[in-house]
Coordinates of C-alpha atoms in Angstrom, one line a residue:
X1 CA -25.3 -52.2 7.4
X2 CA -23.8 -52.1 3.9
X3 CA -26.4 -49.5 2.9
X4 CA -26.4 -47.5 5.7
X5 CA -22.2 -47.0 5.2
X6 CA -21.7 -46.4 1.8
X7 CA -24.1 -42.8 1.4
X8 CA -21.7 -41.8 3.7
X9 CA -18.6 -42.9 2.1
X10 CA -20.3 -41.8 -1.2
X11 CA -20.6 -38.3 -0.3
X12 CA -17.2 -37.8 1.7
X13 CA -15.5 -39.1 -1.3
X14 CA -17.4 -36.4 -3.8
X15 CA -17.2 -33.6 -1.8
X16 CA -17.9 -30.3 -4.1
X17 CA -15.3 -28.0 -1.9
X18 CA -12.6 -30.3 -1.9
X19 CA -9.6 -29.2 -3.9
X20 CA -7.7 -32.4 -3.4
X21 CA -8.1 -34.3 -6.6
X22 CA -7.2 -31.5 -8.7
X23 CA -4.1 -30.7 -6.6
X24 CA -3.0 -34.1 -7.1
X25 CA -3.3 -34.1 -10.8
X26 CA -1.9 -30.9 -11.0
X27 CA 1.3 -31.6 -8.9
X28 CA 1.5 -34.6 -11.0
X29 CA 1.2 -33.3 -14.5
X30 CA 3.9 -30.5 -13.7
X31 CA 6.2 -32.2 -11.5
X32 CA 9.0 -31.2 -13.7
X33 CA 8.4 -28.0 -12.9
X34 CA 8.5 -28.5 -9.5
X35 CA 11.7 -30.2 -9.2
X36 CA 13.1 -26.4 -11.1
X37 CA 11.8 -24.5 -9.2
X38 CA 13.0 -26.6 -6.2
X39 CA 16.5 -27.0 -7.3
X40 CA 16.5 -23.1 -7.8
X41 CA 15.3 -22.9 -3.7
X42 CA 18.6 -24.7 -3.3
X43 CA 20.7 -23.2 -5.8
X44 CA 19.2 -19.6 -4.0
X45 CA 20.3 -20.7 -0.8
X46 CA 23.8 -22.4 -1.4
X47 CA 25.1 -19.1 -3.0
X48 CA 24.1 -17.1 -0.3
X49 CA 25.7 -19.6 2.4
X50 CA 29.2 -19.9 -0.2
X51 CA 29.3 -16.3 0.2
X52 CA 28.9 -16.5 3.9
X53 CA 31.6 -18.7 4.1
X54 CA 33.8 -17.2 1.9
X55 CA 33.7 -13.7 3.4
X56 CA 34.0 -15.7 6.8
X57 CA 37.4 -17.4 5.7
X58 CA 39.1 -14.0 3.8
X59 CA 41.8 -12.5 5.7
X60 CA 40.2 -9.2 7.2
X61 CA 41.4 -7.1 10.5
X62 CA 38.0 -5.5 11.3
X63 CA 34.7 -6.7 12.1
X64 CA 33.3 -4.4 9.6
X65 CA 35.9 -6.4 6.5
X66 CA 38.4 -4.0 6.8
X67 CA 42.0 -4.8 5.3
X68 CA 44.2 -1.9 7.0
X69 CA 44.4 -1.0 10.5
X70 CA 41.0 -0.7 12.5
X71 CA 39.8 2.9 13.5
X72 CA 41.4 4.8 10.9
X73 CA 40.2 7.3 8.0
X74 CA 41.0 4.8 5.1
X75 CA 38.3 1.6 4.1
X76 CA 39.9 -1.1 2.2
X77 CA 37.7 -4.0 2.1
X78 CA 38.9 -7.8 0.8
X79 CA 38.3 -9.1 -2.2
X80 CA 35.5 -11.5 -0.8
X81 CA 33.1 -8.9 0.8
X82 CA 33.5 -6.6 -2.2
X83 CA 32.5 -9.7 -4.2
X84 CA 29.7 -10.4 -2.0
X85 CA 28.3 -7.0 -2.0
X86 CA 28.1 -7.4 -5.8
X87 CA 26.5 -9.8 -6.2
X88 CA 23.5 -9.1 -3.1
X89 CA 23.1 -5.7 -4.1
X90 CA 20.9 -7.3 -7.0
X91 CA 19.4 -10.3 -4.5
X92 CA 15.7 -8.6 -4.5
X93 CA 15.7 -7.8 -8.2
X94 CA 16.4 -11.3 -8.7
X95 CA 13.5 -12.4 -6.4
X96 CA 11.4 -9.8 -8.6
X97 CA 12.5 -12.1 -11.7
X98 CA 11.5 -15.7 -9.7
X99 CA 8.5 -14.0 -8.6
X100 CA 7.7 -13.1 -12.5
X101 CA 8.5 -16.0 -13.9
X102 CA 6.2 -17.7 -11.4
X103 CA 3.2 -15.7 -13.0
X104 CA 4.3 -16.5 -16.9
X105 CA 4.4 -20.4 -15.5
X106 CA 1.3 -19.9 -14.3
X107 CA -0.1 -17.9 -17.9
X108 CA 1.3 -20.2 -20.1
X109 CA 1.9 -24.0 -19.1
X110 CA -0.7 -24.1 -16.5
X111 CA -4.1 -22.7 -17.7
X112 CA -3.5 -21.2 -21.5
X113 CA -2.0 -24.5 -23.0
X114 CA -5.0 -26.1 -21.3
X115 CA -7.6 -23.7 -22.9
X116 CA -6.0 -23.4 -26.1
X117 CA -5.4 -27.3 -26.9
X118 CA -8.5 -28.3 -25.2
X119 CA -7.5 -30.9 -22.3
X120 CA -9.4 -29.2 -20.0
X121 CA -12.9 -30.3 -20.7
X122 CA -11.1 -33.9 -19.5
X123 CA -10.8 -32.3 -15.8
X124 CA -14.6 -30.9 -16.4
X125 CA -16.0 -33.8 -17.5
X126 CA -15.0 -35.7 -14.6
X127 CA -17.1 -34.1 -11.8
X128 CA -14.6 -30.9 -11.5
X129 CA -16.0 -28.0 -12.1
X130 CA -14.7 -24.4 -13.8
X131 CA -14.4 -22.8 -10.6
X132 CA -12.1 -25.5 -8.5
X133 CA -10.3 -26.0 -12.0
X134 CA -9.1 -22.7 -12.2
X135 CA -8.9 -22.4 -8.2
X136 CA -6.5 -25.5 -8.5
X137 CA -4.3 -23.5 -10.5
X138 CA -3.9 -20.7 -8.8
X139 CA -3.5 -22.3 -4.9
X140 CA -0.7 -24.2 -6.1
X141 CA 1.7 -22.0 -7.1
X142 CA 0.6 -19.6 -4.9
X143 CA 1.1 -21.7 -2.1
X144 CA 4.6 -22.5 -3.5
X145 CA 5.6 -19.7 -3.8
X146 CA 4.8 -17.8 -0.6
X147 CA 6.4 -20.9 1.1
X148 CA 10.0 -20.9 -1.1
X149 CA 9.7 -17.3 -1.6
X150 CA 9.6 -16.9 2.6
X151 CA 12.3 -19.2 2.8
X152 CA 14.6 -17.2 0.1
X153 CA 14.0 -13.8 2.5
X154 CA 15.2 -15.3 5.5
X155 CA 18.4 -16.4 4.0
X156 CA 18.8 -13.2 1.7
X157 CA 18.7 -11.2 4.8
X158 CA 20.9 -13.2 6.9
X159 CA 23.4 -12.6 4.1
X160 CA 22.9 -9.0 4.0
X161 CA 23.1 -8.8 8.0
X162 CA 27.1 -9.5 7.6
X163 CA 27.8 -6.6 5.2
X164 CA 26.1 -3.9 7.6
X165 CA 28.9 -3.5 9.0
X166 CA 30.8 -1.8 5.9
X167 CA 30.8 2.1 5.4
X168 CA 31.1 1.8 1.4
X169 CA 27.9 -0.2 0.6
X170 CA 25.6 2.2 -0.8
X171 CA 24.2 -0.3 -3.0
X172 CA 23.2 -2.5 0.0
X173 CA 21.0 0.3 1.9
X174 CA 17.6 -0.8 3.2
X175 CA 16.0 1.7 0.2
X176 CA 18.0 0.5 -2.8
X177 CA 16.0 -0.9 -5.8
X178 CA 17.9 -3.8 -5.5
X179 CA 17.7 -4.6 -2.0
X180 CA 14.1 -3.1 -1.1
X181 CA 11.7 -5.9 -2.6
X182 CA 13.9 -9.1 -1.9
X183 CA 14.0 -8.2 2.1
X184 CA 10.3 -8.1 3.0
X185 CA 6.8 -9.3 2.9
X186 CA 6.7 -7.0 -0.5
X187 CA 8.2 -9.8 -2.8
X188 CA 5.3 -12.4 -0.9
X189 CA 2.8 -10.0 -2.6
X190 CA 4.5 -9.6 -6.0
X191 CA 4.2 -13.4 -6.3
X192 CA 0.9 -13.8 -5.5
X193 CA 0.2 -10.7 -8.1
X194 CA 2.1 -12.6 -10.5
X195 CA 0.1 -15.6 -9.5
X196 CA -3.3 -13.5 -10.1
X197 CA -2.1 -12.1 -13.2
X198 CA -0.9 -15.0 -14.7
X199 CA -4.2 -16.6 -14.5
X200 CA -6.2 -13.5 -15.6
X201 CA -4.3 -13.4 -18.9
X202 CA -4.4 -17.3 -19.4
X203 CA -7.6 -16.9 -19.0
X204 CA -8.6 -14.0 -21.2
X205 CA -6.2 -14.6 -24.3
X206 CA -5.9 -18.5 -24.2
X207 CA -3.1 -18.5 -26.5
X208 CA 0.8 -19.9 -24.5
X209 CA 3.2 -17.2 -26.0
X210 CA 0.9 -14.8 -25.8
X211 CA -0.8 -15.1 -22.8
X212 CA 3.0 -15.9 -21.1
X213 CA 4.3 -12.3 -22.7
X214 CA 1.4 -10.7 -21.8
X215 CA 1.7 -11.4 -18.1
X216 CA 5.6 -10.4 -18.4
X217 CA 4.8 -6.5 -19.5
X218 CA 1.8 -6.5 -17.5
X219 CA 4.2 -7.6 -14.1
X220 CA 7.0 -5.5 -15.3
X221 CA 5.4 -2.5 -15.7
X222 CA 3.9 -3.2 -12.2
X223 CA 7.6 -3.1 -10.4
X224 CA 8.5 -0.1 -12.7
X225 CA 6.3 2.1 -11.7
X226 CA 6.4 0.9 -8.0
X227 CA 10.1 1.1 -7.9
X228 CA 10.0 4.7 -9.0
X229 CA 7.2 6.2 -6.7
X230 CA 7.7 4.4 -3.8
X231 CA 9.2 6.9 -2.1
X232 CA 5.4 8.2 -2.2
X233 CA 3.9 5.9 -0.3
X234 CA 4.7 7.1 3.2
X235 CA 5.0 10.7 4.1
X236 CA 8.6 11.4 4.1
X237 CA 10.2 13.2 7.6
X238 CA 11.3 17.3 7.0
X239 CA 13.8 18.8 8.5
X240 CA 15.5 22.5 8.2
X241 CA 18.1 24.5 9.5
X242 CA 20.1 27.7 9.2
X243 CA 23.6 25.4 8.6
X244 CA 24.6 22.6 6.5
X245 CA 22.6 19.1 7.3
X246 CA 24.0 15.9 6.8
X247 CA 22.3 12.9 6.7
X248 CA 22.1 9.6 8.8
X249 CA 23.6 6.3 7.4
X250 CA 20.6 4.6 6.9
X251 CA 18.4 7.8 5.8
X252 CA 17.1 7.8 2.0
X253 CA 17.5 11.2 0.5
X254 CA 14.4 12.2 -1.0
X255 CA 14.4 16.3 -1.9
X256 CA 16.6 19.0 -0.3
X257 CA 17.4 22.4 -0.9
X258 CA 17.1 26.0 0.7
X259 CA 14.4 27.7 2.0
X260 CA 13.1 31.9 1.5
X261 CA 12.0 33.8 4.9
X262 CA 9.0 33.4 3.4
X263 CA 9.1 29.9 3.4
X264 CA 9.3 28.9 -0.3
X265 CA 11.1 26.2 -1.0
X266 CA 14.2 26.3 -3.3
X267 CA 15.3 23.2 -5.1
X268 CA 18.9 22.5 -5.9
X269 CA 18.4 21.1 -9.3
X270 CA 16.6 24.3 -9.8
X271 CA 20.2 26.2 -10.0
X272 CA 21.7 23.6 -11.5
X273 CA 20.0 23.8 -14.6
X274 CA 19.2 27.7 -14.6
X275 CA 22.9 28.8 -14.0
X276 CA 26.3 27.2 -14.8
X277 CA 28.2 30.4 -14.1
X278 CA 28.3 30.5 -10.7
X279 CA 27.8 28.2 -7.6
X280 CA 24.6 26.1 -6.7
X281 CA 24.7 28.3 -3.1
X282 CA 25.1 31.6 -4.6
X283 CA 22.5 30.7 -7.3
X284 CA 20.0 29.8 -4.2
X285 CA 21.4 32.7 -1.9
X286 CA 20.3 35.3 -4.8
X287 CA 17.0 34.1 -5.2
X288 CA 16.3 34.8 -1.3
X289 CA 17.5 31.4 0.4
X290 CA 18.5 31.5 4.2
X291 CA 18.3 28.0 5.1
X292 CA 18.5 24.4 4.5
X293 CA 15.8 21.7 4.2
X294 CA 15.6 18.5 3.6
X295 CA 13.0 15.5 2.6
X296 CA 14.0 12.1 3.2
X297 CA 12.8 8.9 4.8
X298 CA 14.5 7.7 8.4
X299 CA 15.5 3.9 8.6
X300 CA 12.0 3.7 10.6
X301 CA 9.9 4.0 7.6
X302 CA 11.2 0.4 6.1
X303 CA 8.5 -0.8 7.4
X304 CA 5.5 1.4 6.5
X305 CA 6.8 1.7 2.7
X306 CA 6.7 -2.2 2.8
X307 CA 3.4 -2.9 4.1
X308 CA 1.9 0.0 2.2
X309 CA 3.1 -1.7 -1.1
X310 CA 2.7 -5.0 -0.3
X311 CA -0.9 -4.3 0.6
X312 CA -1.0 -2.1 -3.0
X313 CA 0.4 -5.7 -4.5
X314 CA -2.5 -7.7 -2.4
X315 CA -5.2 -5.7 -3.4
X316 CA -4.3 -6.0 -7.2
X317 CA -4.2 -9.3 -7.2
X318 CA -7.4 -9.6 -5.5
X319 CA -8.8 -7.8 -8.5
X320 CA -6.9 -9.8 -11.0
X321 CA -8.5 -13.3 -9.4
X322 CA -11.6 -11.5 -9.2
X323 CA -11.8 -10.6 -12.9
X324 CA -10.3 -14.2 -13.8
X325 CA -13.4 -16.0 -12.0
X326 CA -15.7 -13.7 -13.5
X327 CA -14.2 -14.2 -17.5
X328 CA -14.3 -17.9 -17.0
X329 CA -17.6 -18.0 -15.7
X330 CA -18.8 -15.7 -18.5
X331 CA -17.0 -17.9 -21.2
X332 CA -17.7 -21.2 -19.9
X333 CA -20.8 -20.7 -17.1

């Protein structure tokens, strides 16, 4: 019976696919990090909730945090939800950050210290190949990551939802660079980009510092030039008429201006810079404007613009894993 059993036993136990020794060890080795990145889940969560509460316990009239009487033409908001509009207006640029540092974690300590002082030929000399060593590396802290980085969305937008209510929070809008990221599934793929990138430049430079610096530019100029043309990723609404347009609360100016009977469009900067002497309107009305247009994108496009980058984000990091497979393969078979 004995013989029949232990084949069995035998090849459960050395399963090529399995990723579970590997996780272990990795978990292990870099439990310190763990218990950071952990304690900054908590620390992420408890300022949010202080906030909550403090704004909660502030002596206010109004729903919407105002100080003076309700209904009237003057805003004067406590000293608690101007504080807390402070500090959330920069709650998605500091997901960006956790999300980046995730990436030069996973450059550095996890896969170029490895390559560059050598202790990974101990994990490929017992039984573990190239492919599930550097595939350890990069489920981890991707799994991590989506996982805390999920958590820290819920509870950044449960702390904007009770500052909505304020009419002097431009800073807070749905569009702001500092809101945008940290509220939806875009931050979940600048992490696993991060991820991805991380491991491509461990990979290909094999040196800590360098590879960790490296993945910093290479991440940062990713949000740079994302935060700048995002307004380009989803056809922005038009609108013109023959009087004055306002916009809606939650719309996000893009271009406006005046329009010729023609149908040319007249930008307002366009005045501004061409003539000082005389008003912006005049300036447009002599070059043949009878109307007003405007560009801009509706509180209904939150959505598209964050599924169109976060699939931008996915499909780069698909590339960078890609390209890290193939380099290791090439470098070590």
């Amino acid at each position: 019976m004995s013989t029949l059993t232990r084949p069995k036993t035998d090849a459960f136990a050395t399963a090529p696919t399995t990723l579970r020794g590997p996780v272990r060890v990795l978990l292990r080795v870099h439990r310190k990090a763990l218990w950071a990145g952990a304690a900054l889940l908590v620390i992420g969560i408890g300022i949010v909730v202080a906030l909550r509460i403090w704004m909660a316990s502030s002596t206010v009239r109004c729903a919407d945090g105002d100080t003076t009487r309700c209904g009237d033409d003057m805003y004067v908001s406590s000293y608690a939800h101007t504080s807390t509009e402070t500090f959330l207006a920069d709650g998605g640029g500091v997901l960006l950050l956790l999300a980046g540092l995730i990436g030069v974690f996973v450059a550095g300590p996890l896969i170029a210290r490895e390559l560059e002082s050598g202790t990974f030929r101990l994990a490929w000399a017992q039984s573990v190949s190239p492919a599930r060593w550097l595939a350890a590396r990069l489920a981890v802290p991707a799994g991590l990551a989506v996982v805390g980085l999920t958590v820290l969305v819920f509870v950044y937008r449960w702390g904007l939802w009770s500052l909505r209510a304020g009419p002097n929070s431009p800073g807070l809008r749905w569009h702001a660079e500092g809101v945008f990221p940290g509220t939806g599934p875009a931050i979940l793929g600048y992490a696993l980009l991060a991820v991805a990138v991380g491991a491509l430049c461990g990979v290909v430079v094999r040196r800590t510092l360098l590879s960790m610096s490296v993945t910093a530019l290479s991440l940062g100029a990713v949000a740079v030039c994302l935060g700048q043309r995002r307004y380009e990723l989803w056809p922005s609404a038009f609108r013109q008429s023959h009087e004055v347009m306002t916009y809606d609360r939650g719309d996000w100016p893009i271009e406006s201006g005046m329009f010729t009977a023609s149908g040319e469009k007249l930008y307002w900067q366009d005045c501004f810079e061409a003539d000082m002497t005389q008003g912006a309107e005049a300036c447009m009305r002599d070059r043949g404007g009878i109307g007003y247009f405007s560009e801009y994108h509706p509180a209904s496009h939150y959505w598209p613009l964050q599924l169109v980058e976060t699939g931008i984000l996915l499909a780069l990091a698909a590339l960078a894993v890609f390209a890290a497979f193939r380099v290791l393969r090439r470098l070590h078979g």
